[in-house]
Structures are given as structure tokens and as C-alpha cells.
PDB file of N, CA and C in Angstrom:
ATOM      1  N   GLY A 232     -86.283 -74.245  20.070  1.00  0.00           N
ATOM      2  CA  GLY A 232     -86.744 -74.463  21.396  1.00  0.00           C
ATOM      3  C   GLY A 232     -88.146 -73.924  21.605  1.00  0.00           C
ATOM      4  N   THR A 233     -88.547 -73.871  22.842  1.00  0.00           N
ATOM      5  CA  THR A 233     -89.907 -73.428  23.160  1.00  0.00           C
ATOM      6  C   THR A 233     -90.161 -71.988  22.725  1.00  0.00           C
ATOM      7  N   GLU A 234     -89.122 -71.133  22.793  1.00  0.00           N
ATOM      8  CA  GLU A 234     -89.310 -69.730  22.386  1.00  0.00           C
ATOM      9  C   GLU A 234     -89.651 -69.646  20.901  1.00  0.00           C
ATOM     10  N   GLU A 235     -88.952 -70.443  20.090  1.00  0.00           N
ATOM     11  CA  GLU A 235     -89.196 -70.433  18.646  1.00  0.00           C
ATOM     12  C   GLU A 235     -90.597 -70.946  18.323  1.00  0.00           C
ATOM     13  N   VAL A 236     -91.023 -71.989  19.014  1.00  0.00           N
ATOM     14  CA  VAL A 236     -92.365 -72.535  18.807  1.00  0.00           C
ATOM     15  C   VAL A 236     -93.408 -71.506  19.215  1.00  0.00           C
ATOM     16  N   LEU A 237     -93.223 -70.890  20.371  1.00  0.00           N
ATOM     17  CA  LEU A 237     -94.151 -69.873  20.861  1.00  0.00           C
ATOM     18  C   LEU A 237     -94.247 -68.702  19.888  1.00  0.00           C
ATOM     19  N   GLU A 238     -93.102 -68.198  19.452  1.00  0.00           N
ATOM     20  CA  GLU A 238     -93.062 -67.077  18.506  1.00  0.00           C
ATOM     21  C   GLU A 238     -93.765 -67.442  17.197  1.00  0.00           C
ATOM     22  N   THR A 239     -93.535 -68.646  16.718  1.00  0.00           N
ATOM     23  CA  THR A 239     -94.147 -69.093  15.465  1.00  0.00           C
ATOM     24  C   THR A 239     -95.658 -69.189  15.598  1.00  0.00           C
ATOM     25  N   ILE A 240     -96.129 -69.799  16.663  1.00  0.00           N
ATOM     26  CA  ILE A 240     -97.575 -69.957  16.856  1.00  0.00           C
ATOM     27  C   ILE A 240     -98.262 -68.599  16.913  1.00  0.00           C
ATOM     28  N   PHE A 241     -97.688 -67.657  17.652  1.00  0.00           N
ATOM     29  CA  PHE A 241     -98.335 -66.356  17.786  1.00  0.00           C
ATOM     30  C   PHE A 241     -98.157 -65.466  16.555  1.00  0.00           C
ATOM     31  N   SER A 242     -97.293 -65.872  15.626  1.00  0.00           N
ATOM     32  CA  SER A 242     -97.146 -65.106  14.384  1.00  0.00           C
ATOM     33  C   SER A 242     -98.183 -65.526  13.342  1.00  0.00           C
ATOM     34  N   LEU A 243     -98.810 -66.680  13.561  1.00  0.00           N
ATOM     35  CA  LEU A 243     -99.801 -67.166  12.605  1.00  0.00           C
ATOM     36  C   LEU A 243    -101.155 -66.508  12.854  1.00  0.00           C
ATOM     37  N   THR A 244    -101.868 -66.286  11.778  1.00  0.00           N
ATOM     38  CA  THR A 244    -103.170 -65.629  11.880  1.00  0.00           C
ATOM     39  C   THR A 244    -104.294 -66.663  11.965  1.00  0.00           C
ATOM     40  N   LYS A 245    -105.468 -66.153  12.221  1.00  0.00           N
ATOM     41  CA  LYS A 245    -106.664 -66.982  12.333  1.00  0.00           C
ATOM     42  C   LYS A 245    -106.767 -67.902  11.120  1.00  0.00           C
ATOM     43  N   SER A 246    -107.172 -69.129  11.366  1.00  0.00           N
ATOM     44  CA  SER A 246    -107.266 -70.074  10.261  1.00  0.00           C
ATOM     45  C   SER A 246    -108.458 -71.005  10.441  1.00  0.00           C
ATOM     46  N   THR A 247    -108.848 -71.597   9.327  1.00  0.00           N
ATOM     47  CA  THR A 247    -109.896 -72.603   9.335  1.00  0.00           C
ATOM     48  C   THR A 247    -109.294 -73.916   9.809  1.00  0.00           C
ATOM     49  N   LYS A 248    -110.090 -74.720  10.478  1.00  0.00           N
ATOM     50  CA  LYS A 248    -109.606 -76.014  10.952  1.00  0.00           C
ATOM     51  C   LYS A 248    -109.338 -76.936   9.770  1.00  0.00           C
ATOM     52  N   GLY A 249    -108.211 -77.633   9.841  1.00  0.00           N
ATOM     53  CA  GLY A 249    -107.879 -78.629   8.830  1.00  0.00           C
ATOM     54  C   GLY A 249    -108.369 -79.995   9.277  1.00  0.00           C
ATOM     55  N   LEU A 250    -107.820 -81.033   8.666  1.00  0.00           N
ATOM     56  CA  LEU A 250    -108.225 -82.397   9.008  1.00  0.00           C
ATOM     57  C   LEU A 250    -107.855 -82.788  10.433  1.00  0.00           C
ATOM     58  N   ASP A 251    -106.926 -82.063  11.041  1.00  0.00           N
ATOM     59  CA  ASP A 251    -106.568 -82.343  12.440  1.00  0.00           C
ATOM     60  C   ASP A 251    -107.599 -81.772  13.412  1.00  0.00           C
ATOM     61  N   ASN A 252    -108.556 -81.013  12.878  1.00  0.00           N
ATOM     62  CA  ASN A 252    -109.644 -80.419  13.657  1.00  0.00           C
ATOM     63  C   ASN A 252    -109.151 -79.447  14.726  1.00  0.00           C
ATOM     64  N   LEU A 253    -107.999 -78.814  14.483  1.00  0.00           N
ATOM     65  CA  LEU A 253    -107.447 -77.808  15.393  1.00  0.00           C
ATOM     66  C   LEU A 253    -107.305 -76.487  14.657  1.00  0.00           C
ATOM     67  N   SER A 254    -107.614 -75.415  15.346  1.00  0.00           N
ATOM     68  CA  SER A 254    -107.362 -74.091  14.776  1.00  0.00           C
ATOM     69  C   SER A 254    -106.154 -73.490  15.489  1.00  0.00           C
ATOM     70  N   ILE A 255    -105.546 -72.517  14.861  1.00  0.00           N
ATOM     71  CA  ILE A 255    -104.418 -71.816  15.481  1.00  0.00           C
ATOM     72  C   ILE A 255    -104.877 -71.189  16.800  1.00  0.00           C
ATOM     73  N   GLU A 256    -106.108 -70.673  16.822  1.00  0.00           N
ATOM     74  CA  GLU A 256    -106.634 -70.036  18.035  1.00  0.00           C
ATOM     75  C   GLU A 256    -106.712 -71.026  19.191  1.00  0.00           C
ATOM     76  N   GLU A 257    -107.142 -72.256  18.901  1.00  0.00           N
ATOM     77  CA  GLU A 257    -107.231 -73.280  19.950  1.00  0.00           C
ATOM     78  C   GLU A 257    -105.843 -73.645  20.475  1.00  0.00           C
ATOM     79  N   ILE A 258    -104.885 -73.715  19.580  1.00  0.00           N
ATOM     80  CA  ILE A 258    -103.512 -74.013  20.007  1.00  0.00           C
ATOM     81  C   ILE A 258    -102.990 -72.880  20.882  1.00  0.00           C
ATOM     82  N   LYS A 259    -103.275 -71.633  20.498  1.00  0.00           N
ATOM     83  CA  LYS A 259    -102.838 -70.485  21.302  1.00  0.00           C
ATOM     84  C   LYS A 259    -103.442 -70.543  22.705  1.00  0.00           C
ATOM     85  N   LEU A 260    -104.701 -70.959  22.810  1.00  0.00           N
ATOM     86  CA  LEU A 260    -105.364 -71.040  24.114  1.00  0.00           C
ATOM     87  C   LEU A 260    -104.741 -72.100  25.022  1.00  0.00           C
ATOM     88  N   CYS A 261    -104.257 -73.180  24.437  1.00  0.00           N
ATOM     89  CA  CYS A 261    -103.713 -74.265  25.278  1.00  0.00           C
ATOM     90  C   CYS A 261    -102.212 -74.133  25.528  1.00  0.00           C
ATOM     91  N   ILE A 262    -101.571 -73.123  24.951  1.00  0.00           N
ATOM     92  CA  ILE A 262    -100.118 -72.930  25.089  1.00  0.00           C
ATOM     93  C   ILE A 262     -99.628 -72.981  26.541  1.00  0.00           C
ATOM     94  N   PRO A 263    -100.314 -72.320  27.495  1.00  0.00           N
ATOM     95  CA  PRO A 263     -99.792 -72.371  28.872  1.00  0.00           C
ATOM     96  C   PRO A 263     -99.683 -73.794  29.423  1.00  0.00           C
ATOM     97  N   PHE A 264    -100.467 -74.709  28.859  1.00  0.00           N
ATOM     98  CA  PHE A 264    -100.507 -76.076  29.380  1.00  0.00           C
ATOM     99  C   PHE A 264     -99.729 -77.077  28.535  1.00  0.00           C
ATOM    100  N   CYS A 265     -99.462 -76.734  27.276  1.00  0.00           N
ATOM    101  CA  CYS A 265     -98.896 -77.766  26.393  1.00  0.00           C
ATOM    102  C   CYS A 265     -97.691 -77.317  25.563  1.00  0.00           C
ATOM    103  N   LEU A 266     -97.098 -76.174  25.864  1.00  0.00           N
ATOM    104  CA  LEU A 266     -95.976 -75.679  25.059  1.00  0.00           C
ATOM    105  C   LEU A 266     -94.817 -76.670  25.020  1.00  0.00           C
ATOM    106  N   ASN A 267     -94.445 -77.218  26.161  1.00  0.00           N
ATOM    107  CA  ASN A 267     -93.324 -78.166  26.186  1.00  0.00           C
ATOM    108  C   ASN A 267     -93.629 -79.423  25.373  1.00  0.00           C
ATOM    109  N   ALA A 268     -94.851 -79.928  25.496  1.00  0.00           N
ATOM    110  CA  ALA A 268     -95.235 -81.129  24.740  1.00  0.00           C
ATOM    111  C   ALA A 268     -95.259 -80.839  23.241  1.00  0.00           C
ATOM    112  N   LEU A 269     -95.814 -79.692  22.849  1.00  0.00           N
ATOM    113  CA  LEU A 269     -95.824 -79.312  21.430  1.00  0.00           C
ATOM    114  C   LEU A 269     -94.407 -79.180  20.894  1.00  0.00           C
ATOM    115  N   THR A 270     -93.537 -78.562  21.664  1.00  0.00           N
ATOM    116  CA  THR A 270     -92.140 -78.399  21.258  1.00  0.00           C
ATOM    117  C   THR A 270     -91.480 -79.761  21.073  1.00  0.00           C
ATOM    118  N   ASP A 271     -91.745 -80.686  21.987  1.00  0.00           N
ATOM    119  CA  ASP A 271     -91.179 -82.038  21.874  1.00  0.00           C
ATOM    120  C   ASP A 271     -91.666 -82.743  20.607  1.00  0.00           C
ATOM    121  N   VAL A 272     -92.953 -82.630  20.313  1.00  0.00           N
ATOM    122  CA  VAL A 272     -93.521 -83.269  19.118  1.00  0.00           C
ATOM    123  C   VAL A 272     -92.916 -82.665  17.854  1.00  0.00           C
ATOM    124  N   ILE A 273     -92.811 -81.347  17.813  1.00  0.00           N
ATOM    125  CA  ILE A 273     -92.240 -80.658  16.650  1.00  0.00           C
ATOM    126  C   ILE A 273     -90.769 -81.026  16.481  1.00  0.00           C
ATOM    127  N   ASN A 274     -90.011 -80.993  17.564  1.00  0.00           N
ATOM    128  CA  ASN A 274     -88.590 -81.356  17.494  1.00  0.00           C
ATOM    129  C   ASN A 274     -88.402 -82.798  17.043  1.00  0.00           C
ATOM    130  N   PHE A 275     -89.219 -83.699  17.560  1.00  0.00           N
ATOM    131  CA  PHE A 275     -89.125 -85.103  17.149  1.00  0.00           C
ATOM    132  C   PHE A 275     -89.387 -85.237  15.655  1.00  0.00           C
ATOM    133  N   SER A 276     -90.399 -84.545  15.178  1.00  0.00           N
ATOM    134  CA  SER A 276     -90.726 -84.594  13.752  1.00  0.00           C
ATOM    135  C   SER A 276     -89.563 -84.101  12.900  1.00  0.00           C
ATOM    136  N   ILE A 277     -88.959 -82.989  13.303  1.00  0.00           N
ATOM    137  CA  ILE A 277     -87.849 -82.408  12.536  1.00  0.00           C
ATOM    138  C   ILE A 277     -86.615 -83.307  12.601  1.00  0.00           C
ATOM    139  N   TYR A 278     -86.216 -83.717  13.796  1.00  0.00           N
ATOM    140  CA  TYR A 278     -84.985 -84.498  13.956  1.00  0.00           C
ATOM    141  C   TYR A 278     -85.085 -85.912  13.390  1.00  0.00           C
ATOM    142  N   SER A 279     -86.282 -86.487  13.404  1.00  0.00           N
ATOM    143  CA  SER A 279     -86.445 -87.844  12.883  1.00  0.00           C
ATOM    144  C   SER A 279     -86.840 -87.851  11.408  1.00  0.00           C
ATOM    145  N   CYS A 280     -87.062 -86.654  10.858  1.00  0.00           N
ATOM    146  CA  CYS A 280     -87.478 -86.529   9.446  1.00  0.00           C
ATOM    147  C   CYS A 280     -88.757 -87.312   9.173  1.00  0.00           C
ATOM    148  N   THR A 281     -89.657 -87.285  10.126  1.00  0.00           N
ATOM    149  CA  THR A 281     -90.948 -87.945   9.953  1.00  0.00           C
ATOM    150  C   THR A 281     -92.054 -86.936  10.197  1.00  0.00           C
ATOM    151  N   VAL A 282     -93.114 -87.106   9.449  1.00  0.00           N
ATOM    152  CA  VAL A 282     -94.262 -86.216   9.577  1.00  0.00           C
ATOM    153  C   VAL A 282     -95.503 -87.089   9.710  1.00  0.00           C
ATOM    154  N   PRO A 283     -96.302 -86.880  10.744  1.00  0.00           N
ATOM    155  CA  PRO A 283     -97.537 -87.656  10.865  1.00  0.00           C
ATOM    156  C   PRO A 283     -98.409 -87.495   9.617  1.00  0.00           C
ATOM    157  N   LYS A 284     -99.057 -88.582   9.202  1.00  0.00           N
ATOM    158  CA  LYS A 284     -99.880 -88.554   7.985  1.00  0.00           C
ATOM    159  C   LYS A 284    -100.904 -87.424   8.007  1.00  0.00           C
ATOM    160  N   ILE A 285    -101.506 -87.190   9.149  1.00  0.00           N
ATOM    161  CA  ILE A 285    -102.543 -86.155   9.247  1.00  0.00           C
ATOM    162  C   ILE A 285    -101.985 -84.778   8.899  1.00  0.00           C
ATOM    163  N   TRP A 286    -100.700 -84.543   9.168  1.00  0.00           N
ATOM    164  CA  TRP A 286    -100.086 -83.249   8.857  1.00  0.00           C
ATOM    165  C   TRP A 286     -99.847 -83.097   7.363  1.00  0.00           C
ATOM    166  N   LYS A 287     -99.846 -84.208   6.628  1.00  0.00           N
ATOM    167  CA  LYS A 287     -99.595 -84.167   5.187  1.00  0.00           C
ATOM    168  C   LYS A 287    -100.890 -84.131   4.383  1.00  0.00           C
ATOM    169  N   SER A 288    -102.010 -84.094   5.060  1.00  0.00           N
ATOM    170  CA  SER A 288    -103.309 -84.110   4.397  1.00  0.00           C
ATOM    171  C   SER A 288    -103.912 -82.718   4.378  1.00  0.00           C
ATOM    172  N   ALA A 289    -104.619 -82.417   3.314  1.00  0.00           N
ATOM    173  CA  ALA A 289    -105.252 -81.101   3.199  1.00  0.00           C
ATOM    174  C   ALA A 289    -106.705 -81.262   2.789  1.00  0.00           C
ATOM    175  N   LEU A 290    -107.522 -80.354   3.261  1.00  0.00           N
ATOM    176  CA  LEU A 290    -108.905 -80.261   2.803  1.00  0.00           C
ATOM    177  C   LEU A 290    -108.904 -79.353   1.583  1.00  0.00           C
ATOM    178  N   ILE A 291    -109.414 -79.825   0.472  1.00  0.00           N
ATOM    179  CA  ILE A 291    -109.489 -79.002  -0.728  1.00  0.00           C
ATOM    180  C   ILE A 291    -110.900 -78.419  -0.783  1.00  0.00           C
ATOM    181  N   THR A 292    -110.974 -77.105  -0.811  1.00  0.00           N
ATOM    182  CA  THR A 292    -112.257 -76.408  -0.809  1.00  0.00           C
ATOM    183  C   THR A 292    -112.379 -75.539  -2.053  1.00  0.00           C
ATOM    184  N   PRO A 293    -113.491 -75.672  -2.790  1.00  0.00           N
ATOM    185  CA  PRO A 293    -113.678 -74.802  -3.956  1.00  0.00           C
ATOM    186  C   PRO A 293    -114.117 -73.402  -3.515  1.00  0.00           C
ATOM    187  N   VAL A 294    -113.487 -72.396  -4.088  1.00  0.00           N
ATOM    188  CA  VAL A 294    -113.816 -71.005  -3.787  1.00  0.00           C
ATOM    189  C   VAL A 294    -114.214 -70.336  -5.097  1.00  0.00           C
ATOM    190  N   PRO A 295    -115.381 -69.677  -5.130  1.00  0.00           N
ATOM    191  CA  PRO A 295    -115.800 -69.035  -6.379  1.00  0.00           C
ATOM    192  C   PRO A 295    -114.878 -67.882  -6.770  1.00  0.00           C
ATOM    193  N   LYS A 296    -114.595 -67.786  -8.083  1.00  0.00           N
ATOM    194  CA  LYS A 296    -113.782 -66.687  -8.603  1.00  0.00           C
ATOM    195  C   LYS A 296    -114.630 -65.425  -8.763  1.00  0.00           C
ATOM    196  N   THR A 297    -115.922 -65.627  -8.968  1.00  0.00           N
ATOM    197  CA  THR A 297    -116.855 -64.507  -9.120  1.00  0.00           C
ATOM    198  C   THR A 297    -118.037 -64.712  -8.182  1.00  0.00           C
ATOM    199  N   LYS A 298    -118.806 -63.652  -7.971  1.00  0.00           N
ATOM    200  CA  LYS A 298    -119.950 -63.731  -7.047  1.00  0.00           C
ATOM    201  C   LYS A 298    -120.991 -64.750  -7.490  1.00  0.00           C
ATOM    202  N   ASP A 299    -121.272 -64.794  -8.775  1.00  0.00           N
ATOM    203  CA  ASP A 299    -122.331 -65.673  -9.275  1.00  0.00           C
ATOM    204  C   ASP A 299    -121.759 -66.867 -10.048  1.00  0.00           C
ATOM    205  N   ALA A 300    -120.821 -67.536  -9.450  1.00  0.00           N
ATOM    206  CA  ALA A 300    -120.187 -68.690 -10.091  1.00  0.00           C
ATOM    207  C   ALA A 300    -121.193 -69.826 -10.232  1.00  0.00           C
ATOM    208  N   ALA A 301    -121.375 -70.282 -11.470  1.00  0.00           N
ATOM    209  CA  ALA A 301    -122.329 -71.349 -11.733  1.00  0.00           C
ATOM    210  C   ALA A 301    -121.641 -72.589 -12.313  1.00  0.00           C
ATOM    211  N   ARG A 302    -120.508 -72.403 -12.971  1.00  0.00           N
ATOM    212  CA  ARG A 302    -119.803 -73.517 -13.602  1.00  0.00           C
ATOM    213  C   ARG A 302    -118.524 -73.832 -12.826  1.00  0.00           C
ATOM    214  N   ILE A 303    -118.075 -75.063 -12.975  1.00  0.00           N
ATOM    215  CA  ILE A 303    -116.883 -75.512 -12.253  1.00  0.00           C
ATOM    216  C   ILE A 303    -115.659 -74.669 -12.594  1.00  0.00           C
ATOM    217  N   GLU A 304    -115.573 -74.164 -13.820  1.00  0.00           N
ATOM    218  CA  GLU A 304    -114.438 -73.338 -14.243  1.00  0.00           C
ATOM    219  C   GLU A 304    -114.384 -72.010 -13.493  1.00  0.00           C
ATOM    220  N   GLN A 305    -115.470 -71.648 -12.854  1.00  0.00           N
ATOM    221  CA  GLN A 305    -115.550 -70.381 -12.138  1.00  0.00           C
ATOM    222  C   GLN A 305    -115.138 -70.528 -10.666  1.00  0.00           C
ATOM    223  N   TYR A 306    -114.546 -71.667 -10.346  1.00  0.00           N
ATOM    224  CA  TYR A 306    -114.070 -71.927  -8.989  1.00  0.00           C
ATOM    225  C   TYR A 306    -112.573 -72.215  -9.023  1.00  0.00           C
ATOM    226  N   ARG A 307    -111.914 -71.923  -7.929  1.00  0.00           N
ATOM    227  CA  ARG A 307    -110.502 -72.284  -7.782  1.00  0.00           C
ATOM    228  C   ARG A 307    -110.367 -73.064  -6.474  1.00  0.00           C
ATOM    229  N   PRO A 308    -109.470 -74.034  -6.446  1.00  0.00           N
ATOM    230  CA  PRO A 308    -109.306 -74.814  -5.210  1.00  0.00           C
ATOM    231  C   PRO A 308    -108.348 -74.131  -4.238  1.00  0.00           C
ATOM    232  N   ILE A 309    -108.647 -74.234  -2.969  1.00  0.00           N
ATOM    233  CA  ILE A 309    -107.684 -73.829  -1.939  1.00  0.00           C
ATOM    234  C   ILE A 309    -107.466 -75.035  -1.026  1.00  0.00           C
ATOM    235  N   SER A 310    -106.264 -75.139  -0.499  1.00  0.00           N
ATOM    236  CA  SER A 310    -105.922 -76.233   0.412  1.00  0.00           C
ATOM    237  C   SER A 310    -105.933 -75.711   1.837  1.00  0.00           C
ATOM    238  N   ILE A 311    -106.678 -76.380   2.687  1.00  0.00           N
ATOM    239  CA  ILE A 311    -106.708 -76.025   4.104  1.00  0.00           C
ATOM    240  C   ILE A 311    -105.840 -77.050   4.826  1.00  0.00           C
ATOM    241  N   LEU A 312    -104.681 -76.579   5.277  1.00  0.00           N
ATOM    242  CA  LEU A 312    -103.699 -77.454   5.915  1.00  0.00           C
ATOM    243  C   LEU A 312    -103.945 -77.566   7.413  1.00  0.00           C
ATOM    244  N   PRO A 313    -103.518 -78.666   8.015  1.00  0.00           N
ATOM    245  CA  PRO A 313    -103.616 -78.796   9.470  1.00  0.00           C
ATOM    246  C   PRO A 313    -102.768 -77.726  10.169  1.00  0.00           C
ATOM    247  N   ALA A 314    -103.226 -77.256  11.305  1.00  0.00           N
ATOM    248  CA  ALA A 314    -102.529 -76.199  12.050  1.00  0.00           C
ATOM    249  C   ALA A 314    -101.099 -76.607  12.396  1.00  0.00           C
ATOM    250  N   MET A 315    -100.904 -77.828  12.842  1.00  0.00           N
ATOM    251  CA  MET A 315     -99.557 -78.274  13.210  1.00  0.00           C
ATOM    252  C   MET A 315     -98.634 -78.298  12.002  1.00  0.00           C
ATOM    253  N   SER A 316     -99.170 -78.619  10.853  1.00  0.00           N
ATOM    254  CA  SER A 316     -98.375 -78.608   9.623  1.00  0.00           C
ATOM    255  C   SER A 316     -97.868 -77.202   9.323  1.00  0.00           C
ATOM    256  N   LYS A 317     -98.733 -76.223   9.500  1.00  0.00           N
ATOM    257  CA  LYS A 317     -98.344 -74.823   9.267  1.00  0.00           C
ATOM    258  C   LYS A 317     -97.238 -74.387  10.231  1.00  0.00           C
ATOM    259  N   ILE A 318     -97.361 -74.801  11.476  1.00  0.00           N
ATOM    260  CA  ILE A 318     -96.372 -74.427  12.494  1.00  0.00           C
ATOM    261  C   ILE A 318     -95.007 -75.031  12.159  1.00  0.00           C
ATOM    262  N   VAL A 319     -94.984 -76.329  11.877  1.00  0.00           N
ATOM    263  CA  VAL A 319     -93.720 -77.002  11.558  1.00  0.00           C
ATOM    264  C   VAL A 319     -93.118 -76.431  10.279  1.00  0.00           C
ATOM    265  N   GLU A 320     -93.945 -76.200   9.277  1.00  0.00           N
ATOM    266  CA  GLU A 320     -93.453 -75.642   8.009  1.00  0.00           C
ATOM    267  C   GLU A 320     -92.778 -74.291   8.224  1.00  0.00           C
ATOM    268  N   LYS A 321     -93.391 -73.446   9.026  1.00  0.00           N
ATOM    269  CA  LYS A 321     -92.825 -72.119   9.270  1.00  0.00           C
ATOM    270  C   LYS A 321     -91.510 -72.207  10.053  1.00  0.00           C
ATOM    271  N   ILE A 322     -91.437 -73.100  11.018  1.00  0.00           N
ATOM    272  CA  ILE A 322     -90.208 -73.275  11.801  1.00  0.00           C
ATOM    273  C   ILE A 322     -89.078 -73.787  10.908  1.00  0.00           C
ATOM    274  N   VAL A 323     -89.364 -74.799  10.093  1.00  0.00           N
ATOM    275  CA  VAL A 323     -88.340 -75.352   9.199  1.00  0.00           C
ATOM    276  C   VAL A 323     -87.894 -74.298   8.190  1.00  0.00           C
ATOM    277  N   HIS A 324     -88.834 -73.543   7.656  1.00  0.00           N
ATOM    278  CA  HIS A 324     -88.487 -72.481   6.701  1.00  0.00           C
ATOM    279  C   HIS A 324     -87.526 -71.481   7.335  1.00  0.00           C
ATOM    280  N   LYS A 325     -87.843 -71.068   8.557  1.00  0.00           N
ATOM    281  CA  LYS A 325     -86.992 -70.094   9.248  1.00  0.00           C
ATOM    282  C   LYS A 325     -85.597 -70.667   9.497  1.00  0.00           C
ATOM    283  N   GLN A 326     -85.527 -71.924   9.907  1.00  0.00           N
ATOM    284  CA  GLN A 326     -84.233 -72.552  10.185  1.00  0.00           C
ATOM    285  C   GLN A 326     -83.389 -72.701   8.920  1.00  0.00           C
ATOM    286  N   VAL A 327     -84.008 -73.112   7.826  1.00  0.00           N
ATOM    287  CA  VAL A 327     -83.278 -73.257   6.556  1.00  0.00           C
ATOM    288  C   VAL A 327     -82.824 -71.891   6.055  1.00  0.00           C
ATOM    289  N   HIS A 328     -83.698 -70.907   6.139  1.00  0.00           N
ATOM    290  CA  HIS A 328     -83.363 -69.552   5.693  1.00  0.00           C
ATOM    291  C   HIS A 328     -82.183 -68.997   6.495  1.00  0.00           C
ATOM    292  N   THR A 329     -82.219 -69.167   7.804  1.00  0.00           N
ATOM    293  CA  THR A 329     -81.121 -68.707   8.665  1.00  0.00           C
ATOM    294  C   THR A 329     -79.819 -69.422   8.309  1.00  0.00           C
ATOM    295  N   PHE A 330     -79.882 -70.726   8.118  1.00  0.00           N
ATOM    296  CA  PHE A 330     -78.706 -71.519   7.747  1.00  0.00           C
ATOM    297  C   PHE A 330     -78.087 -70.991   6.450  1.00  0.00           C
ATOM    298  N   LEU A 331     -78.912 -70.751   5.452  1.00  0.00           N
ATOM    299  CA  LEU A 331     -78.417 -70.273   4.154  1.00  0.00           C
ATOM    300  C   LEU A 331     -77.868 -68.852   4.241  1.00  0.00           C
ATOM    301  N   GLU A 332     -78.534 -68.002   5.006  1.00  0.00           N
ATOM    302  CA  GLU A 332     -78.053 -66.621   5.168  1.00  0.00           C
ATOM    303  C   GLU A 332     -76.707 -66.578   5.884  1.00  0.00           C
ATOM    304  N   GLU A 333     -76.562 -67.368   6.947  1.00  0.00           N
ATOM    305  CA  GLU A 333     -75.311 -67.387   7.710  1.00  0.00           C
ATOM    306  C   GLU A 333     -74.126 -67.834   6.855  1.00  0.00           C
ATOM    307  N   ARG A 334     -74.407 -68.648   5.858  1.00  0.00           N
ATOM    308  CA  ARG A 334     -73.348 -69.145   4.979  1.00  0.00           C
ATOM    309  C   ARG A 334     -73.268 -68.356   3.673  1.00  0.00           C
ATOM    310  N   LYS A 335     -73.994 -67.226   3.661  1.00  0.00           N
ATOM    311  CA  LYS A 335     -74.021 -66.324   2.504  1.00  0.00           C
ATOM    312  C   LYS A 335     -74.372 -67.058   1.210  1.00  0.00           C
ATOM    313  N   LEU A 336     -75.347 -67.947   1.317  1.00  0.00           N
ATOM    314  CA  LEU A 336     -75.818 -68.698   0.159  1.00  0.00           C
ATOM    315  C   LEU A 336     -77.102 -68.115  -0.415  1.00  0.00           C
ATOM    316  N   LEU A 337     -77.600 -67.081   0.221  1.00  0.00           N
ATOM    317  CA  LEU A 337     -78.799 -66.389  -0.282  1.00  0.00           C
ATOM    318  C   LEU A 337     -78.440 -65.013  -0.767  1.00  0.00           C
TER     319      LEU A 337
END
């Protein structure tokens, strides 16, 4: 419900904007106005087993392994995920974990 969405959003730390062009901070700022709508979108995604394409896309950014990285081997890729993807992923993880714990499967 809305409490779980609210708790999840505020548990996430500052992040770089993904392809959805939203940061966690921007979502936190609009919460008073859009919590119910966000909850509806997240619930629809979970219950219908559908994920918007934009949530499945990541920006791949090269990060140097050393200060003076000059060759491609001296970089590692990181994936910058859309903010909504992070929120849904964390909610689903918590729900699956709770389900497994309650049934003593963990």
C-alpha cells in the first residue's frame, strides 16, 4: 500500500537520474501530491506482471578503476537504473523475502 511505497522511497539514497530523467530526490519532493498515483502505478505493474520499457533500460557509464585511467581495461561499467525501477525492485524484494520467511523457506 501507500505506506510501503512511502517507506521504500524514503529508504533510498541520493541517485543519478536514469533514462526516466527522475531522481529519487525529485520523487521525494512530489510525494505529497502523487503518492496515491505512484502506488497505483507500482501496484498495477506488480499485479499485471508488466514493466514499462523505460524501467528496464539502464544507462551504462564507464567509471575509472584508477585515477589516471588511460586504457579501456582501466574502466568498469556501472548501470544507472531508472528511479521507478529501483523503487519497484525494492518493494518486490521485500514482499518475496517476507513470503519466504513466513513459510520458513529461508
